[in-house]
Coordinates of C-alpha atoms in Angstrom, one line a residue:
M1 CA -15.4 26.3 -14.0
T2 CA -14.7 22.8 -14.6
A3 CA -10.9 21.4 -13.7
T4 CA -9.0 19.5 -15.7
V5 CA -7.1 16.7 -13.3
S6 CA -4.4 14.7 -14.6
L7 CA -4.6 10.7 -14.4
Q8 CA -1.1 10.3 -14.7
P9 CA 0.6 10.6 -11.0
P10 CA 3.9 12.7 -11.1
G11 CA 7.0 11.2 -11.7
G12 CA 5.6 9.5 -14.6
V13 CA 4.0 6.4 -12.7
P14 CA 1.4 4.9 -15.2
A15 CA -2.1 3.3 -14.5
S16 CA -1.8 -0.1 -14.9
G17 CA -4.4 -1.8 -16.4
A18 CA -8.3 -0.7 -17.6
S19 CA -9.3 -0.7 -14.0
D20 CA -6.9 1.5 -12.4
V21 CA -7.7 3.9 -15.3
H22 CA -11.3 3.8 -14.1
D23 CA -10.3 4.3 -10.3
A24 CA -8.3 7.1 -11.5
E25 CA -11.0 9.0 -13.2
D26 CA -13.3 8.0 -10.3
L27 CA -11.0 10.1 -7.9
A28 CA -10.4 13.0 -10.8
G29 CA -14.4 13.2 -10.2
F30 CA -13.3 14.4 -6.6
G31 CA -10.7 17.1 -7.8
Y32 CA -7.9 14.8 -7.3
P33 CA -5.0 13.2 -9.6
Q34 CA -4.1 9.8 -9.0
Q35 CA -0.4 10.1 -7.0
L36 CA -0.6 7.0 -4.9
R37 CA -0.3 3.5 -6.6
R38 CA -2.9 1.3 -6.6
R39 CA -1.6 -2.2 -5.4
L40 CA -4.4 -3.5 -2.5
G41 CA -6.6 -6.2 -3.7
S42 CA -9.5 -7.6 -1.4
Y43 CA -7.5 -9.5 0.9
A44 CA -4.9 -6.6 1.4
S45 CA -7.7 -4.4 2.4
F46 CA -9.0 -6.4 4.6
A47 CA -5.9 -7.1 6.2
A48 CA -5.4 -3.0 6.6
G49 CA -8.4 -3.1 9.0
F50 CA -8.1 -6.4 10.6
S51 CA -4.2 -5.5 11.5
F52 CA -5.4 -2.2 13.2
V53 CA -7.5 -3.7 15.5
S54 CA -5.5 -6.6 16.0
I55 CA -7.1 -8.8 18.7
L56 CA -4.1 -10.7 19.4
T57 CA -2.1 -7.6 20.2
T58 CA -5.2 -5.7 22.2
V59 CA -7.0 -8.8 23.9
F60 CA -3.2 -9.7 25.3
Q61 CA -2.9 -6.5 26.4
L62 CA -6.0 -5.6 27.8
F63 CA -7.4 -8.7 29.0
S64 CA -6.6 -8.0 32.3
F65 CA -7.7 -4.7 32.5
G66 CA -11.5 -6.4 31.8
Y67 CA -11.0 -8.9 34.5
S68 CA -9.8 -6.7 37.2
F69 CA -12.7 -4.8 37.0
G70 CA -15.5 -6.9 35.6
G71 CA -14.5 -10.7 36.3
P72 CA -15.4 -13.4 34.4
A73 CA -19.1 -11.8 33.2
F74 CA -16.8 -8.6 31.3
F75 CA -16.7 -10.9 28.6
W76 CA -20.6 -9.5 27.9
T77 CA -19.2 -6.2 27.3
W78 CA -17.1 -7.8 24.1
P79 CA -20.7 -8.5 22.4
L80 CA -22.6 -5.1 23.1
V81 CA -19.8 -2.9 21.9
F82 CA -19.1 -5.2 18.9
T83 CA -23.2 -4.5 18.0
G84 CA -22.7 -0.7 18.6
Q85 CA -19.1 -0.9 16.3
F86 CA -20.7 -2.7 13.8
L87 CA -23.4 -0.2 13.6
V88 CA -20.9 2.1 12.9
A89 CA -18.8 0.2 10.4
L90 CA -22.2 0.1 8.4
C91 CA -22.5 3.9 8.2
F92 CA -18.9 3.9 7.3
A93 CA -19.3 1.2 4.4
E94 CA -22.0 3.5 2.9
L95 CA -19.4 6.3 3.0
A96 CA -16.6 4.5 1.6
A97 CA -18.6 3.2 -1.3
R98 CA -19.5 6.9 -1.9
Y99 CA -16.3 8.7 -1.1
P100 CA -13.2 6.4 -2.1
I101 CA -10.9 8.7 -0.8
S102 CA -7.7 8.8 1.4
G103 CA -8.1 10.1 5.0
C104 CA -11.5 9.0 5.0
V105 CA -13.1 10.1 8.3
Y106 CA -12.1 13.6 7.2
Q107 CA -13.3 13.6 3.8
W108 CA -16.5 12.2 5.0
S109 CA -17.2 14.6 7.6
R110 CA -16.4 17.5 5.6
R111 CA -18.2 16.4 2.8
L112 CA -21.0 15.7 5.0
S113 CA -20.9 19.0 6.6
T114 CA -18.4 21.7 6.8
G115 CA -14.9 22.5 6.3
L116 CA -14.5 23.3 10.1
T117 CA -16.5 19.7 11.3
G118 CA -14.2 18.1 9.0
H119 CA -11.3 19.7 10.2
F120 CA -11.9 18.6 13.8
A121 CA -13.1 15.1 12.6
G122 CA -9.4 14.6 10.8
W123 CA -7.4 16.5 13.5
T124 CA -8.9 14.5 16.6
M125 CA -8.5 11.1 14.4
L126 CA -4.9 12.0 13.7
I127 CA -4.0 12.6 17.0
G128 CA -5.7 9.4 17.9
Q129 CA -3.9 7.2 15.5
I130 CA -0.5 8.7 16.0
V131 CA -1.2 7.8 20.1
S132 CA -2.4 4.5 19.0
V133 CA 0.9 3.6 17.0
S134 CA 3.0 4.1 20.4
A135 CA 0.1 2.2 22.4
A136 CA 0.6 -0.8 19.8
A137 CA 4.3 -0.5 19.7
I138 CA 4.7 -0.4 23.6
A139 CA 2.8 -4.0 23.6
L140 CA 6.0 -5.7 22.9
Q141 CA 7.4 -5.4 26.3
V142 CA 4.4 -7.6 27.3
V143 CA 5.4 -10.5 24.9
L144 CA 9.0 -10.5 24.2
P145 CA 10.9 -10.8 27.2
S146 CA 8.4 -13.8 28.1
V147 CA 9.8 -15.1 24.8
W148 CA 13.4 -14.6 25.5
S149 CA 14.5 -12.9 28.3
G150 CA 17.5 -11.0 26.2
F151 CA 14.4 -9.1 24.6
Q152 CA 15.3 -7.0 27.9
L153 CA 18.0 -5.2 26.8
V154 CA 18.3 -2.8 29.4
G155 CA 18.3 -5.6 32.2
G156 CA 16.2 -5.6 35.6
D157 CA 12.4 -6.2 35.8
P158 CA 10.5 -6.6 32.5
T159 CA 7.2 -5.2 34.2
L160 CA 5.9 -2.6 32.4
T161 CA 5.2 -0.5 35.3
T162 CA 8.7 -0.6 36.4
R163 CA 11.5 1.6 35.4
T164 CA 13.6 -0.8 33.7
G165 CA 10.7 -2.4 32.3
A166 CA 9.3 0.9 30.7
T167 CA 12.6 2.2 29.6
N168 CA 13.1 -1.4 27.5
A169 CA 9.4 -0.6 26.1
V170 CA 10.6 2.4 25.1
L171 CA 13.6 1.2 23.6
V172 CA 11.8 -1.9 21.9
G173 CA 9.2 0.0 20.9
A174 CA 11.4 3.2 19.1
I175 CA 13.0 0.5 17.2
L176 CA 9.9 -1.0 15.8
I177 CA 8.2 2.5 15.0
A178 CA 11.4 3.2 13.1
L179 CA 11.3 -0.1 11.0
T180 CA 7.7 0.7 10.2
T181 CA 8.1 3.9 9.3
V182 CA 10.7 2.8 6.6
I183 CA 8.5 0.1 5.6
S184 CA 5.2 2.5 5.3
A185 CA 7.9 5.1 3.3
I186 CA 9.1 2.3 0.6
G187 CA 5.8 1.8 -1.1
V188 CA 2.5 0.5 -0.4
R189 CA 3.0 -3.0 -2.4
V190 CA 6.0 -3.8 0.6
M191 CA 3.7 -2.4 3.5
S192 CA 1.0 -4.7 2.0
L193 CA 3.0 -7.8 1.3
I194 CA 4.2 -7.6 5.0
N195 CA 0.7 -6.7 6.8
S196 CA -1.1 -9.6 4.5
I197 CA 1.5 -12.3 5.7
G198 CA 1.1 -10.6 9.2
V199 CA -2.7 -10.8 9.4
T200 CA -2.4 -14.6 8.0
C201 CA 0.0 -15.4 10.7
E202 CA -2.3 -13.8 13.0
L203 CA -5.7 -15.7 11.9
V204 CA -3.6 -18.9 11.7
G205 CA -2.4 -17.8 15.6
V206 CA -5.9 -17.0 16.9
A207 CA -7.6 -20.3 15.3
V208 CA -4.9 -22.2 16.8
L209 CA -4.8 -20.6 20.4
I210 CA -8.7 -20.8 20.5
A211 CA -8.9 -24.1 19.7
M212 CA -5.7 -25.1 22.4
L213 CA -7.7 -23.0 25.3
F214 CA -10.7 -24.7 24.5
A215 CA -8.9 -28.2 24.9
H216 CA -7.3 -27.1 28.1
A217 CA -10.5 -25.9 29.5
K218 CA -10.9 -26.5 33.3
R219 CA -14.5 -25.3 33.3
G220 CA -17.4 -24.8 31.1
P221 CA -18.9 -21.6 29.0
S222 CA -21.3 -20.8 31.7
V223 CA -18.3 -19.2 33.5
V224 CA -19.4 -15.8 31.5
L225 CA -22.3 -15.9 34.1
H226 CA -20.3 -15.0 37.0
T227 CA -18.9 -12.2 38.8
E228 CA -16.6 -13.5 41.4
G229 CA -18.1 -10.9 43.6
V230 CA -15.9 -8.0 41.8
Q231 CA -18.9 -5.6 42.5
G232 CA -18.6 -5.5 46.3
H233 CA -21.7 -4.3 47.9
S234 CA -22.7 -2.1 44.9
A235 CA -24.6 -2.8 41.5
Y236 CA -22.7 -4.7 38.7
V237 CA -23.9 -1.9 36.4
W238 CA -21.0 0.1 37.6
P239 CA -17.7 -2.0 37.3
F240 CA -19.2 -3.6 34.0
L241 CA -19.1 -0.3 32.5
V242 CA -15.7 0.1 33.5
S243 CA -14.9 -2.8 32.0
A244 CA -16.3 -2.3 28.6
L245 CA -13.3 0.3 28.2
M246 CA -11.2 -3.0 27.6
A247 CA -13.7 -4.0 24.3
A248 CA -14.0 -0.2 23.3
Y249 CA -10.1 0.3 23.3
V250 CA -9.9 -2.9 21.0
M251 CA -12.8 -2.5 18.6
Y252 CA -11.7 0.6 16.2
G253 CA -9.4 1.4 13.4
F254 CA -11.8 -0.7 11.1
D255 CA -11.8 1.9 8.9
S256 CA -8.3 1.5 7.9
A257 CA -9.7 0.1 4.3
G258 CA -11.3 3.4 3.9
E259 CA -8.1 5.4 4.5
L260 CA -6.2 3.4 2.0
S261 CA -9.1 3.9 -0.7
E262 CA -6.7 5.6 -3.0
E263 CA -4.2 2.7 -3.1
T264 CA -7.1 -0.1 -3.1
R265 CA -8.2 -1.4 -6.7
S266 CA -11.9 -0.7 -7.3
P267 CA -12.4 0.9 -4.0
R268 CA -16.0 1.5 -4.0
K269 CA -16.5 -2.1 -4.1
T270 CA -13.4 -3.5 -2.2
A271 CA -13.6 -1.1 0.5
P272 CA -17.2 -1.3 2.4
R273 CA -16.6 -5.0 2.4
A274 CA -13.3 -4.9 3.8
I275 CA -14.4 -2.7 6.8
L276 CA -17.5 -5.0 7.7
R277 CA -15.1 -8.0 7.1
A278 CA -12.4 -6.7 9.2
L279 CA -14.8 -6.1 12.2
G280 CA -16.5 -9.0 12.0
A281 CA -13.4 -11.4 12.1
S282 CA -12.2 -9.4 14.7
G283 CA -15.5 -9.7 16.6
V284 CA -16.0 -13.5 16.3
G285 CA -12.5 -14.2 16.9
G286 CA -12.2 -12.2 19.9
A287 CA -15.3 -13.5 21.7
L288 CA -13.9 -17.0 21.2
L289 CA -10.6 -16.0 22.6
L290 CA -12.0 -14.1 25.7
I291 CA -14.4 -17.4 26.4
G292 CA -11.5 -19.9 25.6
A293 CA -8.9 -18.0 28.3
L294 CA -11.7 -18.1 30.7
M295 CA -12.6 -21.3 30.7
A296 CA -8.8 -22.7 30.6
A297 CA -7.4 -20.2 33.2
P298 CA -5.8 -22.2 36.2
S299 CA -7.6 -20.0 38.5
L300 CA -10.1 -17.2 38.5
T301 CA -9.8 -16.2 42.1
D302 CA -6.4 -16.1 42.6
G303 CA -5.6 -12.7 41.2
N304 CA -3.3 -13.6 38.1
L305 CA -6.0 -13.1 36.0
A306 CA -6.2 -9.5 37.0
T307 CA -2.6 -8.7 36.4
G308 CA -0.9 -11.6 34.0
G309 CA -4.0 -11.8 32.0
L310 CA -4.2 -13.5 28.9
P311 CA -0.2 -14.4 28.9
Y312 CA -0.3 -15.9 32.4
V313 CA -2.9 -18.3 30.9
V314 CA -1.3 -19.0 27.6
T315 CA 2.2 -19.7 29.3
S316 CA 0.4 -21.8 32.7
R317 CA -1.9 -23.7 30.5
L318 CA -0.1 -24.8 27.4
G319 CA 3.1 -25.2 28.1
T320 CA 6.5 -23.5 27.5
G321 CA 7.4 -24.5 24.2
P322 CA 3.5 -24.2 22.6
G323 CA 3.1 -21.2 24.9
K324 CA 6.2 -19.4 23.4
A325 CA 5.4 -20.1 20.0
L326 CA 1.9 -18.3 20.2
L327 CA 3.8 -15.5 21.9
V328 CA 6.2 -15.2 18.6
D329 CA 2.7 -14.9 16.9
V330 CA 1.6 -12.1 19.2
A331 CA 4.9 -10.3 18.8
I332 CA 4.0 -10.5 14.6
A333 CA 0.5 -9.1 15.3
I334 CA 1.3 -6.5 17.0
C335 CA 4.4 -5.3 14.4
V336 CA 2.0 -5.6 11.6
C337 CA -0.8 -3.4 13.9
T338 CA 1.9 -0.9 14.2
L339 CA 2.7 -0.9 10.4
A340 CA -0.8 -0.5 9.6
I341 CA -1.8 2.2 12.4
Q342 CA 1.0 4.3 11.0
T343 CA 0.2 3.8 7.3
A344 CA -3.4 5.1 7.8
A345 CA -2.2 8.0 10.1
S346 CA 0.0 9.2 7.2
R347 CA -2.7 8.9 4.7
L348 CA -4.5 10.8 6.9
M349 CA -1.9 13.9 7.3
Y350 CA -1.6 13.4 3.5
S351 CA -4.9 13.8 3.1
M352 CA -5.9 16.9 4.9
A353 CA -2.2 18.8 3.5
R354 CA -3.7 18.0 0.2
D355 CA -6.4 20.3 1.4
G356 CA -4.4 23.1 2.8
A357 CA -6.1 21.8 6.2
L358 CA -2.5 21.8 8.4
P359 CA 0.5 24.1 8.8
G360 CA 3.1 23.2 5.9
S361 CA 0.7 21.7 3.6
T362 CA 2.9 21.9 0.6
R363 CA 5.8 19.7 1.9
L364 CA 3.3 17.4 3.7
A365 CA 1.1 16.7 0.6
R366 CA 4.2 15.9 -1.7
V367 CA 4.0 12.4 -3.0
S368 CA 7.7 10.8 -3.8
P369 CA 7.9 10.1 -7.5
R370 CA 9.7 7.1 -6.8
T371 CA 7.7 5.1 -4.2
A372 CA 4.4 7.0 -4.4
T373 CA 4.2 7.3 -1.1
P374 CA 3.9 10.6 1.0
V375 CA 7.2 10.3 2.8
L376 CA 7.1 13.4 5.1
P377 CA 3.9 12.5 7.0
T378 CA 5.2 9.0 7.4
V379 CA 8.3 10.1 9.2
I380 CA 6.5 12.8 11.3
V381 CA 4.1 10.1 12.2
G382 CA 6.7 8.0 13.4
V383 CA 9.0 10.7 15.2
A384 CA 5.7 11.8 16.9
A385 CA 4.8 8.1 18.0
I386 CA 8.3 7.9 19.2
A387 CA 7.8 10.9 21.4
V388 CA 4.7 10.2 22.8
L389 CA 6.3 6.4 23.4
G390 CA 9.4 8.3 25.7
V391 CA 6.4 9.9 28.1
N392 CA 6.5 5.9 29.5
V393 CA 9.7 6.1 31.4
G394 CA 9.2 7.3 34.8
Q395 CA 5.3 8.2 33.7
A396 CA 3.5 4.8 33.0
Q397 CA 0.5 6.3 34.6
L398 CA 0.4 9.2 32.4
F399 CA 1.2 7.2 29.5
T400 CA -1.4 4.7 30.1
A401 CA -4.0 8.0 30.8
L402 CA -2.9 9.2 27.3
T403 CA -3.4 6.0 25.4
S404 CA -6.5 5.4 27.4
V405 CA -7.8 9.2 26.1
A406 CA -6.5 8.3 22.5
V407 CA -9.4 5.9 22.1
V408 CA -11.8 8.5 23.4
I409 CA -10.6 11.0 20.9
V410 CA -11.1 8.5 17.9
Y411 CA -14.6 7.8 19.2
C412 CA -15.4 11.8 18.9
A413 CA -13.9 12.0 15.3
Y414 CA -16.4 8.9 14.8
L415 CA -18.9 11.0 16.1
L416 CA -18.1 13.6 13.7
V417 CA -19.2 11.5 10.7
T418 CA -22.3 9.6 12.0
V419 CA -23.8 12.8 13.3
P420 CA -23.4 14.7 9.9
L421 CA -24.5 11.8 8.2
L422 CA -28.0 11.2 10.4
V423 CA -28.3 15.2 9.5
R424 CA -28.1 14.7 5.9
R425 CA -30.1 11.5 6.0
L426 CA -32.9 13.6 7.8
R427 CA -32.5 16.0 5.0
G428 CA -32.8 13.3 2.1
L429 CA -29.8 11.3 1.2
P430 CA -29.3 10.9 -2.3
E431 CA -29.4 7.4 -3.5
A432 CA -26.3 5.4 -3.6
G433 CA -25.0 4.5 -7.4
A434 CA -25.7 1.0 -9.1
G435 CA -23.9 -1.4 -7.4
Q436 CA -22.8 0.5 -4.4
F437 CA -23.2 -1.0 -0.6
S438 CA -26.4 1.0 1.0
L439 CA -28.5 0.6 3.9
G440 CA -31.6 1.3 2.1
R441 CA -34.5 1.8 4.4
L442 CA -32.6 0.6 7.3
G443 CA -30.3 3.4 6.9
L444 CA -31.8 5.7 9.2
P445 CA -32.6 3.2 12.3
V446 CA -29.0 2.1 12.0
N447 CA -27.6 5.6 11.7
V448 CA -29.5 6.9 14.6
L449 CA -28.2 3.6 17.0
A450 CA -24.9 4.6 15.8
V451 CA -24.8 7.9 16.9
A452 CA -26.5 7.0 20.3
Y453 CA -24.0 4.3 20.9
G454 CA -21.2 6.5 19.9
A455 CA -22.2 9.3 22.5
F456 CA -22.9 6.9 25.5
M457 CA -19.3 5.3 25.0
V458 CA -17.2 8.9 24.6
V459 CA -19.4 9.5 28.0
N460 CA -18.6 6.1 29.3
M461 CA -14.8 6.4 28.5
G462 CA -14.2 9.9 29.4
W463 CA -15.9 9.5 32.9
P464 CA -13.4 11.0 35.3
R465 CA -12.8 7.7 37.1
A466 CA -9.7 7.6 39.3
E467 CA -9.5 3.8 39.4
V468 CA -8.9 4.3 35.1
Y469 CA -6.8 7.2 35.0
D470 CA -5.2 7.5 38.3
P471 CA -5.5 4.0 40.0
A472 CA -2.3 4.7 42.0
G473 CA -3.7 8.1 43.0
G474 CA -1.8 11.4 44.1
H475 CA -2.2 13.1 40.7
W476 CA -5.5 14.8 40.8
Y477 CA -5.3 15.9 36.9
L478 CA -5.2 12.5 35.9
K479 CA -8.5 11.8 36.9
Y480 CA -10.0 14.6 34.7
F481 CA -7.1 13.7 32.0
A482 CA -9.8 12.6 29.2
L483 CA -11.7 15.9 29.7
L484 CA -8.5 18.0 29.6
F485 CA -6.9 16.6 26.7
C486 CA -9.8 16.5 24.5
A487 CA -10.3 20.2 25.6
G488 CA -6.7 20.7 24.8
A489 CA -6.6 19.3 21.5
G490 CA -9.9 20.9 20.5
L491 CA -8.3 23.9 21.4
I492 CA -5.2 23.5 19.1
G493 CA -7.3 22.2 16.3
W494 CA -9.4 25.6 16.5
L495 CA -6.0 27.7 16.4
M496 CA -5.0 25.6 13.5
Y497 CA -8.0 26.0 11.4
R498 CA -8.1 29.7 12.1
A499 CA -4.0 29.7 11.0
V500 CA -4.6 27.8 7.8
N501 CA -7.8 29.8 6.7
A502 CA -6.1 33.0 7.7
S503 CA -3.0 32.5 5.4
R504 CA -5.4 31.9 2.4
T505 CA -6.4 34.6 -0.2
P506 CA -9.7 35.3 -0.1
A507 CA -10.3 34.0 -3.7
A508 CA -8.9 30.6 -2.4
A509 CA -10.8 30.6 0.8
A510 CA -13.5 30.7 -0.8
V511 CA -13.6 27.4 -2.9
S512 CA -11.0 26.2 -0.3
P513 CA -12.3 22.5 0.6
L514 CA -11.5 22.9 4.1
A515 CA -13.5 26.1 4.7
I516 CA -16.8 24.8 3.3
G517 CA -18.5 21.5 2.6
D518 CA -20.3 19.7 -0.2
A519 CA -24.0 20.4 -1.2
T520 CA -24.4 17.2 -2.7
L521 CA -22.9 13.6 -2.5
E522 CA -20.4 14.3 -5.5
G523 CA -19.2 11.3 -7.5
A524 CA -22.0 9.2 -5.6
E525 CA -23.6 8.3 -9.0

């Protein structure tokens, strides 16, 4: 039976230009009408992935974590994680060319394997993205009070781990999430404009900051060969593996270009390049930023790098004026990072709802005829992120554990794509269409290494280490929080899968895209 799919979005939103018509026809081949507006070009697509990774946000936030465990030599975890994630990104680039559909991780997984696998990939990715919105928003507290004391709205100590600092972080973060919710709901054009401007500011800021740190260097690049004795009397491999969590926490979300495929012009060509460029730029920029900070730090042994991190280096070495100007740029990066993550999460929720994979799917799958955006998913992601943010008041340890585990669960979602892709390769993956990104003969070894890396990092990040998940002690459950959280998320995901399938009629369930996987790579030719 052949379904007829309208190429005109609801509400009379026309396709603009021959390219948009072709993209709409391409999407119709997967069984979906063109409802979202295609407003993203090459740079905007790149900006979506780069702003999600946001090295200014995450390196400023997590430098102290990596240094406290690994000392200066923790730098080497960055190229190692980058290499592993680039292998994953290469696999994703192939899939972005074959499946230019919103909610990419969910869509890729279910089309390569089964509806159940795809459901878990989408569900775990959605949880990770919602918590990541909270983690990005709370980073404002690390920056804003250092720029101007007036940003400490509740008064008191602005340190994130204190009650006044935590309360202010939740307040400022909630304001930011409310603003990003409105912007994301208004339409992709406004979101794209703000995001592109913000990413441009971040790229300029990264370049200026790197140049200034190198100009104020107190020691040479050989600093990355020293551990400063952090390993004590044990082998350095163990603290090195812990410090690798810093890089792992930073370098994910580059697949956002795929999440916005239905709003991107010529996504089969644009999205793969954007994915690789976003991760590549983040990897190079982050590496230079880490080296520059280590070379310019006033001291490697006074403990400030392990507590104050990169903000301490910037303000102490570059002076109050330049330091605060760069911190303002970091604040901009945090804002566009939050916006990018929230937009990606809303598109994932919309994509799953469109397939009937979530409770209340009928309402969640509606697209506003005026803004051409899924408004309800955007609002739900924002409200859920603010609720997660509230955990930080009086429960800073729990919030830290929660945001850490969110990254573990995203890596699990990535595995639910790379593993099915590997299985499909071993069975014989059809050739890519003309002009599409393809790894060719390198596909199998790259895919094998991507799976091995992903599995190793899931174990490394989820390993029950008290010094990571319960550094203050006294909360046994925090040590095992990664295992408990992943098990709980998996159980909820399974119950949801059963519930949404039980509500279908037998005839609908038989053809449901949630219940079955695709036998072939539809639309790949």
